[in-house]
XYZ file of C-alpha atoms in Angstrom:
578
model
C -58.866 17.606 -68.727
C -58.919 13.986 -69.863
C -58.875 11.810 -67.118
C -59.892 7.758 -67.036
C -60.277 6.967 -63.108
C -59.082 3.566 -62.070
C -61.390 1.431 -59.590
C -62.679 3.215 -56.457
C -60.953 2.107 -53.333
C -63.504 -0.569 -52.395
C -64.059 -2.506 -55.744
C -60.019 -2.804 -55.766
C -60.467 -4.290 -52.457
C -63.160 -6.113 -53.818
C -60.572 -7.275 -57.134
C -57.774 -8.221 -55.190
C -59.543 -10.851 -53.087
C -61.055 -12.083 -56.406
C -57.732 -11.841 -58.153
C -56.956 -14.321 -55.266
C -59.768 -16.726 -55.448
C -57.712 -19.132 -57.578
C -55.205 -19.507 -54.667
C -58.013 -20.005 -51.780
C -59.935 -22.649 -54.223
C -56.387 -24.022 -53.792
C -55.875 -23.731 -50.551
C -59.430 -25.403 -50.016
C -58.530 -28.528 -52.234
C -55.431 -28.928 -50.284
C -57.188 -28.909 -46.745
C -60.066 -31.427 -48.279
C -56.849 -33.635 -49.331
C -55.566 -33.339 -46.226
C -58.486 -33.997 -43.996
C -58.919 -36.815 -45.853
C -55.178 -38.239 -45.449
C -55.443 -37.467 -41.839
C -58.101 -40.504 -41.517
C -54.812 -42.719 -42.298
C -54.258 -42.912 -38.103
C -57.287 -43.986 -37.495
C -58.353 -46.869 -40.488
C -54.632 -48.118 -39.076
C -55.368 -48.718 -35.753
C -58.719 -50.190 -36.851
C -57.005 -52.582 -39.236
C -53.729 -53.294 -36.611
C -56.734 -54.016 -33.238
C -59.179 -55.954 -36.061
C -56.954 -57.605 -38.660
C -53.098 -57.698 -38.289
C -53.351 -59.104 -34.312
C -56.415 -61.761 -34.440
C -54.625 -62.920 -37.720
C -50.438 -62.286 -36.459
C -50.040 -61.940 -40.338
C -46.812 -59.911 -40.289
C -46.970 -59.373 -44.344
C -50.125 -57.786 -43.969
C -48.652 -55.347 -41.033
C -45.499 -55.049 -43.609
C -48.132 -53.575 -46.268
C -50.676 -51.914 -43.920
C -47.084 -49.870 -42.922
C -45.591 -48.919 -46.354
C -49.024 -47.663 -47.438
C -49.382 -45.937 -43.804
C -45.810 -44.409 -44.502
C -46.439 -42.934 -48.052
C -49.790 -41.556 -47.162
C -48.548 -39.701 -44.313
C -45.775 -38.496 -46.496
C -48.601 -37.335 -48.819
C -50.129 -35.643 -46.570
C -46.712 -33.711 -44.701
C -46.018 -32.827 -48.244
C -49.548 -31.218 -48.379
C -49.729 -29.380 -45.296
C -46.030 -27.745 -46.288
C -48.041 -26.649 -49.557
C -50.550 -25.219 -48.049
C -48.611 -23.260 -45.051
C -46.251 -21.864 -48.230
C -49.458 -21.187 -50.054
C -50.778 -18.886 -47.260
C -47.591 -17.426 -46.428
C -47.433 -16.638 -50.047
C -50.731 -14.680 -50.061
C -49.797 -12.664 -47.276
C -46.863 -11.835 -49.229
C -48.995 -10.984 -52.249
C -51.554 -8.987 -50.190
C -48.538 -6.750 -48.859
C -47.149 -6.249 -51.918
C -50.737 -5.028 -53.343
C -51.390 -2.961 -50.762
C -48.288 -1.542 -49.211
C -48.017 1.167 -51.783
C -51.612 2.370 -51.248
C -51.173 2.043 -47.492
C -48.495 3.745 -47.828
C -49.938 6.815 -50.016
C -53.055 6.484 -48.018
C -50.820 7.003 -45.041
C -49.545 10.287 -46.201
C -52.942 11.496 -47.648
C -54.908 10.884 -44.280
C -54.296 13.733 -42.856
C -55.371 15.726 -46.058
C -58.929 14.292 -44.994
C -59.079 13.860 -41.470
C -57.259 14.763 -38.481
C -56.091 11.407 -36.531
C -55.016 10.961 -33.169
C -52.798 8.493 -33.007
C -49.142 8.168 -34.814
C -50.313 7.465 -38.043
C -48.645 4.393 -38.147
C -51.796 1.998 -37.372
C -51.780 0.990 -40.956
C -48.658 -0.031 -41.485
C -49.042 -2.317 -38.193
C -52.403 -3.984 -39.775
C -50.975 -5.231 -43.016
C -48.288 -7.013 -41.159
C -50.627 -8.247 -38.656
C -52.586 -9.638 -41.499
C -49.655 -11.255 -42.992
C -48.271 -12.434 -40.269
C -52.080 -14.421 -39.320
C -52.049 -15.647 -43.024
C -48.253 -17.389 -42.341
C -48.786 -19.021 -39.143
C -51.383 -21.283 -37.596
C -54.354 -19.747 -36.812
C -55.314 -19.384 -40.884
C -54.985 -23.337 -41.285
C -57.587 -23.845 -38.682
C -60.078 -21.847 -40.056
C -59.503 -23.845 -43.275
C -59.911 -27.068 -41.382
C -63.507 -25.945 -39.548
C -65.413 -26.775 -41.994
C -64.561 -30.845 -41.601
C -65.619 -30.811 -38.338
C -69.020 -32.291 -39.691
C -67.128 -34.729 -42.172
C -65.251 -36.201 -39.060
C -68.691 -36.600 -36.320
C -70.032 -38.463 -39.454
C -67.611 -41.210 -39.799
C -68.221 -41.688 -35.704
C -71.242 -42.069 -36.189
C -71.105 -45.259 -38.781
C -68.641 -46.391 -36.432
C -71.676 -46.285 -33.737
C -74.496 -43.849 -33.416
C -73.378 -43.325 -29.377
C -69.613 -42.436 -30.435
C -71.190 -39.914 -32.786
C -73.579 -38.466 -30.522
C -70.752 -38.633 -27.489
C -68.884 -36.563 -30.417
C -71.441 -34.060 -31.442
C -71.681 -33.361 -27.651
C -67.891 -32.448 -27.458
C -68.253 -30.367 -30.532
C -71.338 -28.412 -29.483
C -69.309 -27.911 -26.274
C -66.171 -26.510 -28.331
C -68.129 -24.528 -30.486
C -70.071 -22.701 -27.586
C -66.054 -21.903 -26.636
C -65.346 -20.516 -29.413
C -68.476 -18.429 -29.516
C -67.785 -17.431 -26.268
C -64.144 -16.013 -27.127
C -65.400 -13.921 -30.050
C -68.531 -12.390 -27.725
C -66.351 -11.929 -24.714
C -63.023 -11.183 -26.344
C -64.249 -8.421 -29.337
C -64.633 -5.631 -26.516
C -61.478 -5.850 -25.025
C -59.798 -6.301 -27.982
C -60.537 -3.262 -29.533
C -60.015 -1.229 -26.538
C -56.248 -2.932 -26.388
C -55.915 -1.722 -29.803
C -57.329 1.714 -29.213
C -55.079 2.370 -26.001
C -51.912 0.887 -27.852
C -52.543 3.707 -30.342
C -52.869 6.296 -28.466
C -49.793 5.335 -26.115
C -47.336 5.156 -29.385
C -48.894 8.029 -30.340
C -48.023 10.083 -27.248
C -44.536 8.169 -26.696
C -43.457 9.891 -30.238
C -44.981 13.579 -29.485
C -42.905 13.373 -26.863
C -39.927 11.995 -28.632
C -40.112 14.931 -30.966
C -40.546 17.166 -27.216
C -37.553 15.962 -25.508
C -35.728 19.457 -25.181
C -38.888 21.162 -23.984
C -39.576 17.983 -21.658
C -36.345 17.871 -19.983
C -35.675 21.842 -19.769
C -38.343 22.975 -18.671
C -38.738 19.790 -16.273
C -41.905 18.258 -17.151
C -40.284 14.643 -18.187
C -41.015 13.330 -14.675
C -45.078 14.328 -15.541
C -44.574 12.863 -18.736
C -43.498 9.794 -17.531
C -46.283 9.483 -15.139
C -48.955 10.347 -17.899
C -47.158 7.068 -20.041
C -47.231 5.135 -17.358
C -51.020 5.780 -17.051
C -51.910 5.142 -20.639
C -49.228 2.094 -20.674
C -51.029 0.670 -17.561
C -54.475 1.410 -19.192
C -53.461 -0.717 -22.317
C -51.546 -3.365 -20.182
C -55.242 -3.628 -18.685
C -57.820 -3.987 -21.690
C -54.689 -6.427 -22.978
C -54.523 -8.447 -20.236
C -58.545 -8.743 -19.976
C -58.933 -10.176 -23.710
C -55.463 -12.334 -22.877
C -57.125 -13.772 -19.769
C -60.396 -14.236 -21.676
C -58.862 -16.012 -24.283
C -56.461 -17.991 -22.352
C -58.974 -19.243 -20.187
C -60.863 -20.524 -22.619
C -58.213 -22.316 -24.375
C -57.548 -23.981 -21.020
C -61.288 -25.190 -20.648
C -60.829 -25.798 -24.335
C -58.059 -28.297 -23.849
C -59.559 -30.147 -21.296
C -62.986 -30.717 -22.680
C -61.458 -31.863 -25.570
C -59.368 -34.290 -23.478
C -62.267 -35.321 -21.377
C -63.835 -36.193 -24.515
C -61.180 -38.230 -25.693
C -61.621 -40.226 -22.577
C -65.362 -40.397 -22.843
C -65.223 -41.721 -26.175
C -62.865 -44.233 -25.037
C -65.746 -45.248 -22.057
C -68.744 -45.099 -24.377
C -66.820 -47.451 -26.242
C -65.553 -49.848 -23.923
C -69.265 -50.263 -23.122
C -69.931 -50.946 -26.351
C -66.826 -54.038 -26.818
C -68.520 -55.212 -23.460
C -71.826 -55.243 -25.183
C -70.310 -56.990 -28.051
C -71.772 -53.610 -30.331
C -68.214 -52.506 -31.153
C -64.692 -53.855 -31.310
C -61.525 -52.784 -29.878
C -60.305 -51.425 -33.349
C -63.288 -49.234 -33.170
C -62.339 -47.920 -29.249
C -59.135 -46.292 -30.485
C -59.673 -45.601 -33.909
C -62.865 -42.721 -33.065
C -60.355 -41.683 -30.165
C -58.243 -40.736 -33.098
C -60.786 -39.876 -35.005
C -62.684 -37.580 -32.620
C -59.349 -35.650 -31.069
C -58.518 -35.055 -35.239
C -62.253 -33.495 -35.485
C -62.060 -31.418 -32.392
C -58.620 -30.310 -33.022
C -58.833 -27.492 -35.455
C -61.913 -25.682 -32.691
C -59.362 -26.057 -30.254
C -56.308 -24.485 -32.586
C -58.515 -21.843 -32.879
C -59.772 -20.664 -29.966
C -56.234 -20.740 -29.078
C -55.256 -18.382 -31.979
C -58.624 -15.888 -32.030
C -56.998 -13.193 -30.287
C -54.868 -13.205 -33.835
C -57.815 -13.682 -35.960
C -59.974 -10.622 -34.330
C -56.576 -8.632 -34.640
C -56.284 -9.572 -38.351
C -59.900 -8.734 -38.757
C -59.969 -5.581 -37.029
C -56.618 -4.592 -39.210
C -58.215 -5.384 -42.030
C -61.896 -3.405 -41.451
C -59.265 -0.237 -40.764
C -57.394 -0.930 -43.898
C -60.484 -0.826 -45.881
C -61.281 2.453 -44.624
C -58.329 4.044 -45.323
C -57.885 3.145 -48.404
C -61.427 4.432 -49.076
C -60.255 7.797 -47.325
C -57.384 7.964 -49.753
C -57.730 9.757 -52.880
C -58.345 7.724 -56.151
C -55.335 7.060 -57.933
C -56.392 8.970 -62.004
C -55.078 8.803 -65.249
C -54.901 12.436 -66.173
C -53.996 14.438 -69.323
C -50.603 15.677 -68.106
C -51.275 19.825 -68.776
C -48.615 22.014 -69.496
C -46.606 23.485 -67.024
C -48.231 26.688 -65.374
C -46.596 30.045 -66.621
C -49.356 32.630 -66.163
C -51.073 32.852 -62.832
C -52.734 31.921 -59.819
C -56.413 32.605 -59.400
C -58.106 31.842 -56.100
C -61.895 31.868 -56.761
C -64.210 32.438 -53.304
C -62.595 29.689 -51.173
C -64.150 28.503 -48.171
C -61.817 25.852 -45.999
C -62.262 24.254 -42.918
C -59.748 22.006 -41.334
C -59.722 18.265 -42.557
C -62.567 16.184 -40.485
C -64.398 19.451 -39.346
C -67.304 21.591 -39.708
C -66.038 25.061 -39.059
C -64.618 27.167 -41.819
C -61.894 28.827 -41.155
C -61.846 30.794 -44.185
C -64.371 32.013 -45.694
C -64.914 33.614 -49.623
C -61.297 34.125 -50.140
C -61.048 35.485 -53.679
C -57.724 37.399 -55.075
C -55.464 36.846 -58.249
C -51.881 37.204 -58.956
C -50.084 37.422 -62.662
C -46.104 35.830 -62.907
C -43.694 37.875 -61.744
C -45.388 38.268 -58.002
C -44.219 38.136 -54.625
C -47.102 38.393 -52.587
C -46.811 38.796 -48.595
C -49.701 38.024 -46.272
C -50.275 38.898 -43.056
C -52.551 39.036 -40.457
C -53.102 38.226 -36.546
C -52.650 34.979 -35.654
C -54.898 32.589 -35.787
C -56.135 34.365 -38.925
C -56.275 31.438 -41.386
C -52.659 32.573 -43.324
C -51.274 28.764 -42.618
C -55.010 27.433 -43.848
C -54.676 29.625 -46.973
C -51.578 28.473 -47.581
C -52.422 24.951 -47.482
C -55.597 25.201 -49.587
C -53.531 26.716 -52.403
C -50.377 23.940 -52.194
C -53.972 21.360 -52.250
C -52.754 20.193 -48.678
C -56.697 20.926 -47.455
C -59.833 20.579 -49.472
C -61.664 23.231 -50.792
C -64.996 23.177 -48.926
C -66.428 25.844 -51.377
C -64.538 27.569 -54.418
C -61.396 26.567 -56.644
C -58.040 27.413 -56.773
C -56.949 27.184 -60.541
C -53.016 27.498 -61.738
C -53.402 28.774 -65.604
C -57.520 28.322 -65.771
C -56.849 24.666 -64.840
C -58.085 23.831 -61.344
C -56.051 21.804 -59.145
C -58.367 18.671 -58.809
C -57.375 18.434 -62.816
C -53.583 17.631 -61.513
C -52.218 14.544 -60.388
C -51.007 14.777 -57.020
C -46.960 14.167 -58.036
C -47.202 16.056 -61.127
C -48.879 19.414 -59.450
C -45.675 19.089 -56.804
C -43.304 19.372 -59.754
C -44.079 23.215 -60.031
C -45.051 23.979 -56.534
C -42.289 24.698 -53.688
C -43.721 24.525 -50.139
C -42.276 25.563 -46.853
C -44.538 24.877 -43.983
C -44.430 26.582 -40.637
C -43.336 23.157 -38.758
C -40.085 22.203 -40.712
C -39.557 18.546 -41.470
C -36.791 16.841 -42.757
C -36.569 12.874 -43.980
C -34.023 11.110 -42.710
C -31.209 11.003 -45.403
C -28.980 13.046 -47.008
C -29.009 17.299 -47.904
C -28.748 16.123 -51.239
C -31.766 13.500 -50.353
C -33.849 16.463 -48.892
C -32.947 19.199 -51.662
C -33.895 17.019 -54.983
C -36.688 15.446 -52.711
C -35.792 12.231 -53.130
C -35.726 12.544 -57.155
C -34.887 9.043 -58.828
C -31.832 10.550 -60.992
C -30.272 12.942 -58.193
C -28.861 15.154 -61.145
C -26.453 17.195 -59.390
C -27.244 20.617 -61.323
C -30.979 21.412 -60.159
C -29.739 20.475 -56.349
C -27.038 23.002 -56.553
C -29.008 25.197 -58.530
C -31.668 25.020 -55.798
C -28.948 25.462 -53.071
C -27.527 28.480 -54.685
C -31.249 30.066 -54.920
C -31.752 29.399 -51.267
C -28.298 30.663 -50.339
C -27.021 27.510 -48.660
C -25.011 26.326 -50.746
C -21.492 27.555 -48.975
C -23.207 26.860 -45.767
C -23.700 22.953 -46.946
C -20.035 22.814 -48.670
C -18.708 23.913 -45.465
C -19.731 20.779 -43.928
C -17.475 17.604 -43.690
C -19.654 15.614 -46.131
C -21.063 18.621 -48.033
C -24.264 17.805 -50.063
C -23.626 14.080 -48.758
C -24.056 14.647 -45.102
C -27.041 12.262 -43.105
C -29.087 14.920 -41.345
C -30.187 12.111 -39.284
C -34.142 11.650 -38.389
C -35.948 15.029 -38.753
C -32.968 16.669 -39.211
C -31.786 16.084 -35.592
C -27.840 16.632 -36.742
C -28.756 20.506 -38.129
C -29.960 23.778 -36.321
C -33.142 24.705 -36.461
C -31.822 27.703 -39.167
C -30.055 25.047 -41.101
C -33.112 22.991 -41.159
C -34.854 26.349 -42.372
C -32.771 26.806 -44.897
C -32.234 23.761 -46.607
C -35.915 23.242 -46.342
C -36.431 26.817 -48.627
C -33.742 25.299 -51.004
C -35.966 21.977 -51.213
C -38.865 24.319 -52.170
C -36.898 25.853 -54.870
C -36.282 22.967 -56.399
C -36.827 22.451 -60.208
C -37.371 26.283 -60.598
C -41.352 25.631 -59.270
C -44.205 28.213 -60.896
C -45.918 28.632 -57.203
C -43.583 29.221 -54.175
C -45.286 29.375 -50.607
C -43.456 30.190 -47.714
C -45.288 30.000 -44.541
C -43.139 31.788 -42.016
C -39.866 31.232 -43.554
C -37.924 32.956 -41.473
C -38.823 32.359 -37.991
C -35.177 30.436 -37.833
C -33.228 32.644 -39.495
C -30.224 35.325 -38.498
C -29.554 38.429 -40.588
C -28.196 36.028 -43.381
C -30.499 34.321 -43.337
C -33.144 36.807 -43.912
C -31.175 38.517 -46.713
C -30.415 34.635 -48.335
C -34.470 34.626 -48.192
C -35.179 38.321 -49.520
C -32.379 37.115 -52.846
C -34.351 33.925 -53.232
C -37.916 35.673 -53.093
C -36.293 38.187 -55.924
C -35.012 35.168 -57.785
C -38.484 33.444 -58.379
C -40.014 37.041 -59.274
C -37.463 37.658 -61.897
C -37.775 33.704 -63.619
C -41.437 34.954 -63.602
C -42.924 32.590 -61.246
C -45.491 33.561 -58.058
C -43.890 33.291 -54.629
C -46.438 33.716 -51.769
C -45.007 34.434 -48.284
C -46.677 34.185 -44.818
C -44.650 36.349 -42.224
C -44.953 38.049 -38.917
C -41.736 39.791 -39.219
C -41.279 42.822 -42.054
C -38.038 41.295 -43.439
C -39.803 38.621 -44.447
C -41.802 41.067 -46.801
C -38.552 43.142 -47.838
C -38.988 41.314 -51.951
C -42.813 41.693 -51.659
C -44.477 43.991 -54.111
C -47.842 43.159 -53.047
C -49.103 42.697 -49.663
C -52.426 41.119 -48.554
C -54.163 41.383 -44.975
C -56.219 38.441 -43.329
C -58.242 39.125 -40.252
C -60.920 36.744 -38.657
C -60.788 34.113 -42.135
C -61.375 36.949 -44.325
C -58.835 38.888 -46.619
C -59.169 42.792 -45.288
C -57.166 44.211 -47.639
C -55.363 43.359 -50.878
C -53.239 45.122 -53.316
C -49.865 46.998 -54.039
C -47.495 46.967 -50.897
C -47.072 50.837 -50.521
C -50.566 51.826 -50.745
C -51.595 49.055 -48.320
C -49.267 49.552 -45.556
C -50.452 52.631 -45.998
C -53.508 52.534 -44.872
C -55.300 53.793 -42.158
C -55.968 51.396 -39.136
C -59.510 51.329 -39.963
C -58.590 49.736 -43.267
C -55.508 48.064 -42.536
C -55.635 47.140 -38.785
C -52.840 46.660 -36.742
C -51.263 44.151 -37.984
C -50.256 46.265 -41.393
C -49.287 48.853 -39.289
C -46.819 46.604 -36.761
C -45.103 45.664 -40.154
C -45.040 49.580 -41.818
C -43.448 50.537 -38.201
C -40.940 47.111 -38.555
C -40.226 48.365 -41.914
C -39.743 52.079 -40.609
C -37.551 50.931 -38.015
């Protein structure tokens, strides 16, 4: 296989923020511009108290006004700019990274198991944009001219300076004090809000268990818990971070008023003028204001860092996007080479030197005891879970050689937990193809046996099945789930207990469509517990303990002895019997 991978995860990362350096350097120029317009207050007041009243020369108030007025345009002009700019960088970050958050989303659990909704990522990048559009991302861009502004106080007199520097140390220490004191809390806030959405949609999903079996009332206790748990770690970095904006706000105003003493003492000492009193008043509230705009909004800054650390990581968990050598479409057979698989995240294999090969034309059953490793089987060959040790190879090729959306094109998977997307039958069938070509849909409905089932229905193919399929049975759901995996007339079709929904039609709907993918000469795998489910098979395999026990032709394994067998081949020969 030719493939040409692009960037790894964290040198895109590393690209898009340099791909963006152009707009900070911007972003930068405009705060120096306006940092340096926002000294027009203060050279006013000194030129009004020093010039315009000893003189009463009205012309010269007349100018000292107009060039007052356009400067503060200037700068109001500027500061729009530069909020747009931001805003427009959060915009461009989303845009760059919603599709991998997105895929990276859907991969996760392909690499580790998560315990939370899932959703976490998808809350960070609007976090971060929404910190990038409002306040708290113009302060830190105004920080650094702290120093710029305790300088000119200082050539207005040394004492104003110092009297300054003091009032910035002070703020400073503040803002110190809400990242040290704040970062704990924080995170827990964020851990416990996980883990409450997380259980508030499990049991969402839970309702008709919950309420018939009458455990809502305990579920409702156990939220309240967790919700009271979060309301606690938020309220602790609230209060820590609202208390300090309040000493904040009035040190900075007691400041203001000290400057304003220091330098009355000065104009009594002859050292200063009155111009000088209120223009470093202005002066020092302008320096001190952008600490004190940020301490207010570091509860949003640690959140936007915090989001952004996570999104880092998960894009690094997500698998790099390749440019691959499109191979032709499988036609021969599956070959599973001495597989090893353990669930995603953990240590323990669950199967272990899994080896077995099947030719076109095959319907091969497995079963086994539960808690066997059938499901984990099944989703090592569908390339759901990585393959700790071995390869599984469609036509020589291995699946690692496939892109990700072109290996689904000619696989059909059913998983034991049906889920449906929130949409249409026809939505759900063609899995959300681009085109919606009505042939292959009905094609695939026909295969399933659905199709008079979904004709029946006032809306046919163009009925909403509402989220998860809420407005279908669970057989419906079943069904129309098999049809989705029959879609495109796939090479490999897995079925992992297909027919745990199903009536007699149903079954005999499943046994036609098993017979149907045999006789295009494709490979149908199917994971059952109940013998109808194996009525199509012609070969049967046994899995006991994450090891296959027995493989081969369906009469001479059922079979058997129990020594060779076990019981679960022999629950299915006596189904079968029956």
């Amino acid at each position: 296989m030719l493939a040409v991978p692009k960037e790894p995860p964290q040198t895109f990362v590393s690209l898009m923020l340099s791909s963006l350096r152009k707009a900070f350097f911007s972003i930068a120029l405009a705060s120096a511009a306006i940092n340096v317009l926002a000294l027009t207050g203060s050279f006013f007041m000194l030129q009004v108290y020093d010039r315009v009243i000893p003189s009463h020369s009205l012309p010269t108030l007349s100018g000292l006004v107009i060039i007052v007025a356009t400067l503060f345009l200037f700068q109001g002009a500027l500061e729009l700019l530069r909020s747009m700019l931001l805003a427009r960088i959060g915009m461009s970050l989303d845009e760059r990274l919603n599709r991998k958050v997105f895929r990276s989303l859907l991969f996760l659990p392909t690499q580790k198991q998560t315990s939370d909704d899932g959703l976490q990522s998808v809350r960070d990048l609007e976090q971060i944009r929404t910190f990038l559009s409002g306040s708290g991302a113009t302060a830190l861009f105004d920080l650094p001219w702290v120093p710029f502004y305790l300088i000119l106080c200082s050539l207005f007199h040394v004492w104003i300076g110092v009297t300054a520097l003091c009032g910035a140390v002070l703020l400073v220490g503040i803002t110190l004090l809400a990242e040290i004191l704040s970062r704990r809390p924080a995170l827990e806030a964020a851990k416990s809000s996980a883990q409450r959405l997380g259980f508030a949609q499990a049991a969402r999903r839970n309702w008709e268990a919950a309420i018939s079996m009458g455990f809502a009332g305990r579920l409702t206790e156990k939220w309240v818990a967790m919700n009271d748990d979060y309301l606690k770690h938020q309220s602790a970095a609230g209060s820590i971070v609202g208390a300090l904006t309040i000493t904040a706000k009035i040190a900075r105003m007691m400041l203001q008023s000290a400057v304003l003493a220091v330098g009355a003492i000065l104009v009594i000492r002859q050292e200063a003028t009155g111009g000088i009193i209120i223009a470093s008043s202005i002066l020092v509230t302008r320096a001190l204001a952008p600490v004190e705009l940020a301490i207010g909004q570091w509860k949003g800054f640690i959140a936007a860092r915090q989001g952004w650390a996570r999104l880092a990581k998960l894009i690094d968990v997500a698998p790099v996007e390749q440019h691959v050598l499109t191979l032709p479409a499988p036609m021969q057979e599956l070959s599973v080479e001495n597989i090893s698989v353990a669930s995603p995240g953990g240590r323990d294999l669950i199967l272990r030197n899994v080896s077995f090969k099947i030719s076109a034309g095959t319907v091969l059953g497995v079963i086994g005891p539960s808690a066997s490793g059938k499901s984990s089987m099944a989703r090592a060959i569908t390339g759901l879970w990585p393959v700790a040790i071995g390869s599984v190879r469609l036509d020589k090729a291995a699946l690692s050689q496939w892109d990700s959306d072109e290996l689904g094109r000619h696989i059909g998977y059913l998983p034991q937990d049906v889920g449906l997307l929130e949409g249409s039958i026809a939505d759900n069938i063609s899995r959300f193809a681009r085109d919606m070509a009505p042939e292959p849909i009905i094609t695939a409905a026909r295969a399933a046996g659905v199709y008079d089932m979904i004709v029946k229905l006032p809306e046919g193919f163009d009925t909403v099945i509402g989220e998860s399929g809420s407005r279908l049975s669970a057989g419906q759901r079943q069904r129309i789930a098999l049809a989705r995996a029959l879609y495109g007339d796939p090479f490999l079709v897995v079925l992992d207990e297909p027919n745990s929904n199903l009536d007699a039609e149903g079954e005999a709907c499943l046994s036609a469509a098993l017979t149907g993918v045999r006789e295009r000469g494709g490979i149908a795998i199917v994971i059952a517990h109940r013998p109808s489910a194996l009525a199509a098979a012609d070969t049967v395999m046994i899995v006991a303990g994450g090891q296959v026990q027995a493989f081969g032709p369906k009469k001479e394994i059922l079979g058997l002895p129990p020594k060779h067998a076990g019981s679960a081949a022999l629950a299915i020969a006596g189904g079968e019997a029956r």
